[in-house]
Amino acid sequence: MCDKLASVLKQPFYVWLLGIYPIFHLYSENLGLVKDREVLYVCGGMLAATTLAFLVANRAMRCRYKTAFMLSICSLVFSLSGHVYVQIFIPRSLFVWTLLLLVALLILVVILRRRASSHILEPVTPALNLILLALLAIPVADIASSYVSKSINLQPISAFGNLSTAQDAAPKVNDSFTHPDIYYIIPDGYPSDHWLQKVMRYDNSAFTKALKNRRFVVADHAQSNYWATLLSLASVLNMQFFDNNPLPTSDLDFLRLSITDNKVARQLQQMGYTYVQLLSGFWMPNPSADIIRDFTPGGTIEIEVSQSDYSTAIDTGLPKKWRTIPILENYYKQPFLPLYLETTFLRIVSTRLNGLFFQDDSMPYSLFAPERFLDTVDEVGSIARMPEATFTIVHLTKPHLPVVFDENGNFVEENWQPDNGEIIAQLNFINLMFLKMIDSILEESRNPPVIVFQADHGSLHIDSDGEYTNLVKFAPYAAYHLPEGYSITFPKPFTLVNTFPLLFNEIFETNYELRVDRLFEPPLVYKAPFEQEEVTARYLGK
């Protein structure tokens, strides 16, 4: 038995393990955020490419140990070059970086072919095999644990049966003074004016003044209870804190379910409101929503979700052509291949490759696609024209990174490491788009609406030192438009969990008690969202 194991370990299979290790590591860091089955396709492609390269190279090298070692170096450079480029930007030009890397790799291959000795490589092969097996075991164990403990592949929509869903909704009512349209607009990662000025030296007062001219009240002391989107929105929309997952599904899917099937929407539906979801690519459609819309290259689509068979149908236009989409994750998980390509040597052609693999005009835009942002802004006006009293959730993934716009609204290549000038240029443009969207709501509404323009959290990407970094995470931009006759005094301190209790108490004369203000920091964010550290004493009111 030992002899057989030793014989196996002498074979240089570490080159195949090194090819798939970055894939499994990237997947383990994004569990629940990307489409799971695509990981298998990418792994299969890498194994096939490695096998083909090994067969071709081995004919030239005529030594499997030298071939494996050389291909391992090439594989390592291929898998890490995009990631390293993002981290260090040396040189800044992606074309120059790719060209220099290719030249360096060719020189290294020539040196290895001439100088590498099989007498040295053969003895170290078993050690390399064991090292790669140990490295690969770490993400594989992480992935397996998620599948076993939380059934990550369980169709999450089936968990709706375990959640409290809406009671028999009241007959739909039209918007009026007593039932005004309510818009919950979420600009992702938008920090308050104070922190934009303090950390980035950016004066955002012109945008704030424009909102105040439109009768908005700005709560510049607002703080989010969490600095992660899913936790923050689940908390706001259910008017409670979240510290555990009671469902047999992944933690992220539980949070998505809690956002889409939320207490605020259910209560408004029971009052006759029409619940509208404009999907952002970050959470799933809800079977109990009245209107669900998503955005594709072929235009805006209406979505119907069946509670009985958990499939999804899309309306591709007039005349209606219904098509069943059994993969619900298309609407709330991102493709894995584009994420992987961005970390590799193929980063320079990733945009073209993505276009080659993702050409279906009926598939939703990716989460950070600039087209998704612009189409969402344009779509809101159509909701305002509806006669029904509506509750609409609009999640916009800006000004969150990556930067995809310049100051004039032109598309730029996704930039996850922009300088402050590029961040500010995008912010100037999206501020104009936010005002355009708000103006369309105010102009198209038959009665003055309620508009909650409230970020989910502050900035996660502002470059600063020490405590400033954490303080700005809990400092969201927060502004509120109420019809004349209504007013809210925001207490100090004020955290976002109390947003809708304050609104409901004022508009519908409910008697919600406000939650005690508490702040939580999830150190592992979406990898373990319920491993939270309470940081109220450290950051509240600061």
Coordinates of C-alpha atoms in Angstrom, one line a residue:
M1 CA 0.0 0.0 0.0
C2 CA 2.8 2.4 0.9
D3 CA 4.7 1.5 -2.2
K4 CA 1.6 2.3 -4.4
L5 CA 1.1 5.6 -2.6
A6 CA 4.8 6.5 -3.1
S7 CA 4.5 5.5 -6.8
V8 CA 1.5 7.8 -7.2
L9 CA 3.2 10.7 -5.4
K10 CA 6.1 10.5 -7.8
Q11 CA 3.9 11.5 -10.7
P12 CA 3.8 15.3 -11.1
F13 CA 0.1 15.8 -10.8
Y14 CA 0.6 19.0 -8.8
V15 CA 0.5 20.9 -12.1
W16 CA -3.3 20.1 -12.4
L17 CA -3.9 20.9 -8.8
L18 CA -2.2 24.2 -9.1
G19 CA -4.4 25.0 -12.1
I20 CA -7.7 24.5 -10.2
Y21 CA -6.6 25.7 -6.7
P22 CA -7.1 29.4 -7.6
I23 CA -10.6 28.5 -8.9
F24 CA -11.7 26.8 -5.7
H25 CA -10.1 29.5 -3.6
L26 CA -12.0 32.2 -5.5
Y27 CA -15.2 30.3 -5.2
S28 CA -14.8 29.7 -1.5
E29 CA -14.4 33.4 -1.0
N30 CA -17.6 34.1 -3.0
L31 CA -19.9 31.3 -1.8
G32 CA -23.5 32.3 -2.3
L33 CA -22.6 35.2 -4.5
V34 CA -21.8 33.4 -7.8
K35 CA -23.5 30.7 -9.9
D36 CA -22.3 27.4 -8.5
R37 CA -22.4 25.2 -11.6
E38 CA -20.2 27.6 -13.5
V39 CA -17.3 26.7 -11.2
L40 CA -17.4 23.1 -12.5
Y41 CA -17.3 24.3 -16.1
V42 CA -14.3 26.6 -15.3
C43 CA -12.5 23.8 -13.5
G44 CA -13.2 21.4 -16.4
G45 CA -11.8 23.9 -18.8
M46 CA -8.7 24.5 -16.8
L47 CA -8.0 20.7 -16.4
A48 CA -8.5 20.2 -20.1
A49 CA -6.2 23.1 -21.0
T50 CA -3.5 21.9 -18.6
T51 CA -3.7 18.4 -20.0
L52 CA -3.4 19.6 -23.6
A53 CA -0.5 22.0 -22.6
F54 CA 1.3 19.1 -20.8
L55 CA 1.0 16.8 -23.8
V56 CA 2.3 19.4 -26.2
A57 CA 5.1 20.7 -23.9
N58 CA 6.2 17.2 -22.9
R59 CA 6.9 16.3 -26.6
A60 CA 9.4 19.2 -26.6
M61 CA 10.8 18.8 -23.1
R62 CA 10.9 15.0 -23.1
C63 CA 10.9 15.0 -19.4
R64 CA 7.6 15.0 -17.5
Y65 CA 9.2 16.6 -14.4
K66 CA 10.6 19.5 -16.2
T67 CA 7.3 19.9 -18.2
A68 CA 5.2 19.9 -15.0
F69 CA 7.5 22.4 -13.2
M70 CA 7.5 24.7 -16.2
L71 CA 3.7 24.5 -16.7
S72 CA 3.3 25.2 -13.0
I73 CA 5.1 28.4 -13.2
C74 CA 3.0 29.4 -16.3
S75 CA -0.2 28.4 -14.5
L76 CA 0.7 30.4 -11.5
V77 CA 1.4 33.5 -13.6
F78 CA -1.8 33.0 -15.5
S79 CA -4.0 32.6 -12.5
L80 CA -2.5 35.5 -10.4
S81 CA -1.5 38.2 -13.0
G82 CA -4.9 39.9 -13.0
H83 CA -5.1 40.0 -9.2
V84 CA -1.6 41.2 -8.8
Y85 CA -2.2 44.0 -11.4
V86 CA -5.2 45.2 -9.4
Q87 CA -3.3 45.2 -6.2
I88 CA -0.1 47.0 -7.3
F89 CA -0.8 48.8 -10.6
I90 CA 2.8 48.5 -11.7
P91 CA 2.7 49.5 -14.5
R92 CA -0.7 51.2 -14.6
S93 CA -1.3 50.3 -18.2
L94 CA -2.9 46.8 -18.4
F95 CA -1.5 46.3 -21.9
V96 CA 2.1 47.2 -20.8
W97 CA 1.7 44.9 -17.7
T98 CA 0.5 42.0 -19.9
L99 CA 3.2 42.5 -22.5
L100 CA 6.0 42.7 -19.9
L101 CA 4.6 39.7 -18.0
L102 CA 4.5 37.7 -21.3
V103 CA 8.1 38.6 -22.1
A104 CA 9.3 37.7 -18.6
L105 CA 7.4 34.4 -18.8
L106 CA 9.0 33.5 -22.1
I107 CA 12.5 34.2 -20.8
L108 CA 11.8 32.1 -17.7
V109 CA 10.5 29.2 -19.8
V110 CA 13.7 29.3 -21.9
I111 CA 15.9 29.3 -18.8
L112 CA 13.9 26.5 -17.2
R113 CA 14.1 24.4 -20.4
R114 CA 17.9 24.7 -20.5
R115 CA 18.8 24.8 -16.8
A116 CA 16.2 22.9 -14.9
S117 CA 17.5 19.5 -13.9
S118 CA 15.2 16.4 -13.7
H119 CA 17.6 15.0 -11.1
I120 CA 16.5 17.9 -8.8
L121 CA 12.8 18.1 -9.8
E122 CA 12.0 14.3 -9.6
P123 CA 12.9 14.0 -5.8
V124 CA 10.9 17.2 -4.9
T125 CA 7.8 16.1 -6.9
P126 CA 6.2 14.1 -4.0
A127 CA 6.6 17.2 -1.7
L128 CA 5.0 19.5 -4.3
N129 CA 2.1 17.1 -4.7
L130 CA 1.5 17.0 -1.0
I131 CA 1.8 20.7 -0.6
L132 CA -0.8 21.3 -3.4
L133 CA -3.1 18.7 -2.0
A134 CA -3.0 20.4 1.4
L135 CA -3.6 23.8 -0.1
L136 CA -6.5 22.5 -2.2
A137 CA -8.0 20.8 0.8
I138 CA -8.6 24.2 2.6
P139 CA -11.1 25.7 0.1
V140 CA -12.6 22.3 -0.7
A141 CA -13.3 21.7 3.0
D142 CA -14.8 25.2 3.3
I143 CA -17.1 24.6 0.3
A144 CA -18.1 21.1 1.5
S145 CA -18.9 22.5 5.0
S146 CA -21.2 25.1 3.4
Y147 CA -23.0 22.5 1.3
V148 CA -23.5 20.1 4.3
S149 CA -24.3 22.6 7.0
K150 CA -26.5 25.0 5.1
S151 CA -27.5 23.2 1.9
I152 CA -26.1 26.0 -0.3
N153 CA -27.7 24.4 -3.4
L154 CA -31.2 24.1 -1.8
Q155 CA -33.6 26.1 -4.1
P156 CA -33.9 29.1 -1.7
I157 CA -37.4 30.0 -3.0
S158 CA -38.7 26.8 -1.3
A159 CA -37.7 28.4 2.1
F160 CA -40.6 30.9 1.6
G161 CA -42.8 28.2 2.9
N162 CA -41.1 28.5 6.2
L163 CA -41.2 32.2 6.4
S164 CA -44.3 34.2 7.5
T165 CA -45.7 35.4 4.2
A166 CA -48.3 38.0 3.5
Q167 CA -51.8 37.5 4.8
D168 CA -54.7 37.8 2.3
A169 CA -53.8 41.2 0.9
A170 CA -56.5 43.9 1.1
P171 CA -58.0 45.1 -2.1
K172 CA -55.6 47.4 -4.0
V173 CA -56.0 51.1 -3.3
N174 CA -55.0 54.1 -5.3
D175 CA -52.4 56.5 -4.0
S176 CA -53.8 59.4 -1.9
F177 CA -52.8 61.6 1.0
T178 CA -53.5 58.8 3.4
H179 CA -51.9 56.2 1.1
P180 CA -49.0 57.9 -0.6
D181 CA -46.6 56.1 -2.9
I182 CA -43.5 55.0 -0.9
Y183 CA -40.1 54.7 -2.6
Y184 CA -37.2 53.1 -0.8
I185 CA -34.2 54.1 -2.9
I186 CA -30.9 52.6 -1.8
P187 CA -27.7 54.1 -3.2
D188 CA -25.2 51.5 -2.3
G189 CA -22.2 52.6 -0.2
Y190 CA -23.0 56.3 -0.3
P191 CA -21.4 58.1 2.7
S192 CA -22.7 61.2 4.4
D193 CA -21.5 64.7 3.3
H194 CA -19.5 65.0 6.5
W195 CA -17.4 62.0 5.8
L196 CA -17.0 62.8 2.1
Q197 CA -15.6 66.1 3.1
K198 CA -13.5 64.8 6.0
V199 CA -11.9 61.8 4.3
M200 CA -12.0 62.7 0.6
R201 CA -12.0 66.5 0.8
Y202 CA -15.1 66.4 -1.5
D203 CA -17.8 69.0 -1.1
N204 CA -21.2 67.3 -1.8
S205 CA -23.3 70.2 -0.6
A206 CA -24.6 71.0 -4.1
F207 CA -26.4 67.7 -4.2
T208 CA -27.7 68.0 -0.7
K209 CA -28.9 71.5 -1.5
A210 CA -30.7 70.2 -4.6
L211 CA -32.5 67.6 -2.4
K212 CA -33.5 70.3 0.2
N213 CA -34.9 72.4 -2.7
R214 CA -37.1 69.5 -3.4
R215 CA -38.4 69.4 0.2
F216 CA -36.1 66.6 1.4
V217 CA -35.0 66.5 5.0
V218 CA -31.4 65.3 5.4
A219 CA -30.5 63.3 8.5
D220 CA -26.8 63.9 8.4
H221 CA -26.3 62.1 11.7
A222 CA -27.8 58.8 10.5
Q223 CA -25.9 55.6 11.1
S224 CA -26.3 52.1 9.7
N225 CA -26.6 49.2 12.1
Y226 CA -24.4 47.0 9.8
W227 CA -21.9 47.9 7.1
A228 CA -22.8 45.0 4.8
T229 CA -25.7 45.4 2.3
L230 CA -27.6 42.2 3.0
L231 CA -27.5 42.6 6.7
S232 CA -28.3 46.3 6.6
L233 CA -31.3 46.0 4.3
A234 CA -32.7 42.9 6.0
S235 CA -32.6 44.9 9.3
V236 CA -34.2 48.0 7.8
L237 CA -37.0 46.2 6.0
N238 CA -37.9 44.0 8.9
M239 CA -37.3 46.6 11.6
Q240 CA -35.2 44.2 13.7
F241 CA -31.7 43.0 14.1
F242 CA -30.4 39.7 12.6
D243 CA -27.9 37.5 14.5
N244 CA -28.7 33.9 13.3
N245 CA -30.2 31.9 10.5
P246 CA -33.1 29.6 11.4
L247 CA -33.6 28.2 7.9
P248 CA -32.0 25.1 6.2
T249 CA -30.5 27.3 3.5
S250 CA -27.3 29.3 3.2
D251 CA -26.9 32.4 5.4
L252 CA -26.8 34.7 2.3
D253 CA -30.0 33.2 0.9
F254 CA -31.7 33.6 4.3
L255 CA -30.7 37.3 4.2
R256 CA -31.9 37.6 0.6
L257 CA -35.2 36.0 1.6
S258 CA -35.6 38.3 4.5
I259 CA -35.1 41.3 2.3
T260 CA -37.4 40.3 -0.5
D261 CA -40.2 38.9 1.8
N262 CA -40.0 41.6 4.4
K263 CA -42.2 42.9 7.2
V264 CA -42.6 46.4 5.7
A265 CA -43.9 45.1 2.4
R266 CA -46.2 42.6 4.0
Q267 CA -47.8 45.2 6.2
L268 CA -48.2 47.6 3.3
Q269 CA -49.8 44.9 1.1
Q270 CA -52.3 44.3 3.9
M271 CA -53.2 48.0 3.7
G272 CA -53.8 47.7 -0.1
Y273 CA -50.4 48.7 -1.4
T274 CA -48.9 47.3 -4.6
Y275 CA -45.5 45.9 -3.8
V276 CA -43.0 46.6 -6.6
Q277 CA -39.5 45.0 -6.9
L278 CA -36.9 46.5 -9.2
L279 CA -34.3 43.8 -9.0
S280 CA -30.6 44.8 -8.6
G281 CA -29.0 41.5 -9.2
F282 CA -28.3 41.1 -5.5
W283 CA -31.4 39.5 -4.1
M284 CA -34.1 37.2 -5.4
P285 CA -37.6 37.8 -6.7
N286 CA -40.5 37.3 -4.3
P287 CA -43.6 35.2 -5.2
S288 CA -45.8 37.5 -3.1
A289 CA -44.6 40.7 -4.9
D290 CA -47.2 42.3 -7.2
I291 CA -44.7 43.5 -9.8
I292 CA -41.2 42.3 -10.4
R293 CA -39.0 43.8 -13.0
D294 CA -35.4 43.1 -14.1
F295 CA -33.1 44.6 -16.7
T296 CA -31.6 42.9 -19.7
P297 CA -29.9 43.9 -23.0
G298 CA -33.2 43.2 -24.6
G299 CA -35.1 45.6 -22.4
T300 CA -37.0 45.6 -19.1
I301 CA -38.6 42.2 -18.4
E302 CA -41.5 41.3 -16.1
I303 CA -40.9 38.3 -13.9
E304 CA -43.4 35.9 -12.4
V305 CA -42.3 33.4 -9.7
S306 CA -44.3 30.3 -9.0
Q307 CA -44.6 29.2 -5.4
S308 CA -45.7 25.8 -6.5
D309 CA -42.9 24.7 -8.9
Y310 CA -40.3 27.4 -7.9
S311 CA -39.6 28.3 -11.5
T312 CA -39.5 31.7 -13.1
A313 CA -41.1 33.1 -16.2
I314 CA -40.1 36.2 -18.1
D315 CA -42.2 38.4 -20.4
T316 CA -40.1 39.2 -23.3
G317 CA -42.4 41.8 -24.8
L318 CA -45.6 42.1 -26.8
P319 CA -47.1 39.9 -27.9
K320 CA -46.3 38.0 -24.7
K321 CA -43.9 35.1 -25.1
W322 CA -43.4 33.3 -21.8
R323 CA -40.4 31.3 -21.2
T324 CA -39.8 29.2 -18.1
I325 CA -36.4 29.8 -16.4
P326 CA -35.7 27.0 -14.0
I327 CA -32.5 28.6 -12.7
L328 CA -33.8 31.2 -10.3
E329 CA -30.2 32.1 -9.4
N330 CA -29.9 33.9 -12.7
Y331 CA -31.6 36.8 -11.0
Y332 CA -29.5 37.2 -7.9
K333 CA -26.2 35.4 -8.4
Q334 CA -23.4 36.7 -10.7
P335 CA -21.6 34.6 -13.3
F336 CA -18.4 33.1 -12.0
L337 CA -16.4 33.1 -15.3
P338 CA -16.1 36.9 -15.6
L339 CA -15.0 37.1 -11.9
Y340 CA -12.3 34.5 -12.6
L341 CA -11.1 36.1 -15.8
E342 CA -10.5 39.4 -14.0
T343 CA -8.0 37.7 -11.8
T344 CA -6.0 36.0 -14.6
F345 CA -3.7 36.8 -17.5
L346 CA -6.8 37.1 -19.7
R347 CA -8.0 40.2 -17.9
I348 CA -6.9 42.3 -20.9
V349 CA -9.5 40.5 -23.1
S350 CA -12.0 39.7 -20.4
T351 CA -14.6 42.1 -21.8
R352 CA -14.6 40.5 -25.2
L353 CA -14.6 37.0 -23.7
N354 CA -17.6 37.9 -21.5
G355 CA -19.4 39.2 -24.6
L356 CA -18.7 35.9 -26.3
F357 CA -20.0 33.8 -23.5
F358 CA -22.9 36.0 -22.3
Q359 CA -24.8 37.1 -25.4
D360 CA -28.3 36.1 -24.4
D361 CA -30.4 39.3 -24.5
S362 CA -32.9 37.8 -22.1
M363 CA -30.4 37.3 -19.3
P364 CA -30.2 40.0 -16.7
Y365 CA -27.4 42.5 -16.6
S366 CA -24.6 41.8 -14.2
L367 CA -24.8 43.4 -10.8
F368 CA -22.4 46.3 -11.6
A369 CA -23.2 46.8 -15.2
P370 CA -23.6 50.5 -16.0
E371 CA -26.6 49.7 -18.2
R372 CA -28.4 48.2 -15.2
F373 CA -28.0 51.4 -13.2
L374 CA -29.2 53.6 -16.1
D375 CA -32.2 51.4 -16.9
T376 CA -33.3 51.3 -13.3
V377 CA -33.2 55.1 -13.1
D378 CA -35.4 55.3 -16.2
E379 CA -37.8 52.7 -15.1
V380 CA -38.8 54.4 -11.8
G381 CA -40.9 57.0 -13.6
S382 CA -43.2 54.3 -15.0
I383 CA -44.0 53.2 -11.4
A384 CA -44.9 56.8 -10.5
R385 CA -47.4 56.9 -13.3
M386 CA -49.4 54.0 -11.9
P387 CA -52.7 55.0 -10.2
E388 CA -52.2 52.4 -7.4
A389 CA -50.6 53.1 -4.1
T390 CA -47.2 51.5 -4.5
F391 CA -44.3 50.5 -2.3
T392 CA -41.2 50.2 -4.5
I393 CA -37.7 49.0 -3.5
V394 CA -35.0 50.4 -5.7
H395 CA -31.5 49.2 -5.0
L396 CA -28.8 51.0 -7.1
T397 CA -25.2 49.7 -6.8
K398 CA -23.7 53.1 -7.1
P399 CA -21.6 54.9 -5.9
H400 CA -20.2 51.5 -4.7
L401 CA -17.2 50.3 -6.6
P402 CA -16.3 49.5 -9.3
V403 CA -16.1 52.9 -11.1
V404 CA -17.9 52.4 -14.4
F405 CA -18.8 56.0 -15.4
D406 CA -16.8 59.1 -16.0
E407 CA -18.1 62.6 -15.1
N408 CA -20.0 62.8 -18.4
G409 CA -21.6 59.4 -18.0
N410 CA -19.5 57.7 -20.5
F411 CA -18.8 54.0 -19.8
V412 CA -15.3 53.2 -18.6
E413 CA -13.7 49.8 -17.9
E414 CA -14.6 48.4 -14.5
N415 CA -12.1 49.9 -12.1
W416 CA -11.9 48.4 -8.6
Q417 CA -8.9 50.4 -7.6
P418 CA -9.7 54.0 -8.7
D419 CA -8.1 57.1 -7.3
N420 CA -10.2 59.8 -5.5
G421 CA -10.5 61.8 -8.7
E422 CA -12.1 58.9 -10.6
I423 CA -14.5 58.2 -7.6
I424 CA -15.5 61.8 -7.5
A425 CA -16.0 62.0 -11.3
Q426 CA -18.4 59.0 -11.1
L427 CA -20.2 60.5 -8.1
N428 CA -20.8 63.8 -9.9
F429 CA -22.5 61.9 -12.7
I430 CA -24.6 59.6 -10.6
N431 CA -25.8 62.5 -8.4
L432 CA -27.3 63.9 -11.6
M433 CA -28.9 60.6 -12.3
F434 CA -30.3 60.4 -8.8
L435 CA -31.9 63.9 -9.2
K436 CA -33.3 62.9 -12.6
M437 CA -34.9 59.8 -11.0
I438 CA -36.3 61.8 -8.0
D439 CA -37.6 64.5 -10.4
S440 CA -39.4 61.9 -12.5
I441 CA -41.1 60.5 -9.3
L442 CA -42.2 64.0 -8.2
E443 CA -43.4 65.0 -11.7
E444 CA -45.2 61.8 -12.5
S445 CA -46.9 61.2 -9.2
R446 CA -50.6 62.1 -8.9
N447 CA -50.1 62.8 -5.1
P448 CA -47.0 63.8 -3.3
P449 CA -45.0 60.6 -2.5
V450 CA -42.8 59.4 0.4
I451 CA -39.2 59.0 -0.8
V452 CA -36.6 57.4 1.4
F453 CA -33.3 58.1 -0.2
Q454 CA -31.1 56.2 2.2
A455 CA -27.8 54.3 1.6
D456 CA -27.4 50.9 3.1
H457 CA -24.1 51.8 4.6
G458 CA -21.3 54.3 4.2
S459 CA -18.3 53.8 2.0
L460 CA -16.2 50.6 2.2
H461 CA -13.5 51.9 -0.2
I462 CA -12.5 55.3 1.0
D463 CA -8.7 55.3 1.5
S464 CA -8.1 56.5 5.1
D465 CA -6.3 55.5 8.2
G466 CA -7.2 54.4 11.7
E467 CA -10.7 54.8 13.1
Y468 CA -11.9 56.9 10.1
T469 CA -12.2 53.8 8.0
N470 CA -14.7 52.1 10.3
L471 CA -16.6 55.2 11.2
V472 CA -17.3 56.1 7.5
K473 CA -18.7 52.5 7.0
F474 CA -21.5 53.3 9.5
A475 CA -22.2 56.8 8.1
P476 CA -24.8 56.5 5.2
Y477 CA -26.3 59.3 3.2
A478 CA -29.9 59.7 4.4
A479 CA -32.6 62.0 3.1
Y480 CA -36.4 61.9 3.3
H481 CA -39.3 63.4 1.3
L482 CA -42.7 63.5 3.0
P483 CA -45.9 65.1 1.7
E484 CA -47.0 68.3 3.3
G485 CA -48.8 67.7 6.6
Y486 CA -46.3 65.0 7.6
S487 CA -43.1 65.5 9.5
I488 CA -40.5 63.4 11.3
T489 CA -38.0 64.5 13.9
F490 CA -35.1 62.1 13.7
P491 CA -33.7 61.4 17.2
K492 CA -30.1 61.6 18.0
P493 CA -28.6 59.1 17.7
F494 CA -30.6 57.6 14.8
T495 CA -29.9 54.3 13.2
L496 CA -31.5 52.8 10.1
V497 CA -33.4 50.0 11.9
N498 CA -35.8 52.7 13.0
T499 CA -36.5 54.2 9.6
F500 CA -39.8 52.5 8.9
P501 CA -41.1 52.6 12.5
L502 CA -40.7 56.4 12.4
L503 CA -42.4 56.6 8.9
F504 CA -45.3 54.3 9.8
N505 CA -45.9 56.0 13.1
E506 CA -46.2 59.4 11.3
I507 CA -48.1 58.4 8.2
F508 CA -50.3 55.5 9.4
E509 CA -50.5 56.4 13.1
T510 CA -49.0 53.1 14.2
N511 CA -47.4 52.7 17.5
Y512 CA -44.1 51.0 16.8
E513 CA -41.5 51.3 19.6
L514 CA -38.1 52.3 18.4
R515 CA -35.3 49.8 18.7
V516 CA -32.3 50.5 20.9
D517 CA -29.6 51.8 18.6
R518 CA -26.9 49.2 18.2
L519 CA -24.0 48.8 15.7
F520 CA -22.5 45.5 14.6
E521 CA -19.4 44.6 12.6
P522 CA -19.3 41.2 10.8
P523 CA -15.5 40.6 10.5
L524 CA -16.1 37.9 7.7
V525 CA -18.9 39.9 6.0
Y526 CA -20.5 37.5 3.6
K527 CA -18.4 34.4 4.5
A528 CA -19.9 34.3 8.0
P529 CA -22.4 37.2 8.3
F530 CA -23.6 36.2 11.7
E531 CA -20.2 36.1 13.4
Q532 CA -20.8 39.7 14.5
E533 CA -19.0 41.9 16.9
E534 CA -21.0 44.6 18.6
V535 CA -19.3 48.0 18.3
T536 CA -22.0 50.3 19.6
A537 CA -19.9 51.8 22.3
R538 CA -17.0 52.5 19.9
Y539 CA -18.9 54.1 17.1
L540 CA -22.5 55.2 17.9
G541 CA -23.0 58.9 17.7
K542 CA -19.5 59.6 16.4

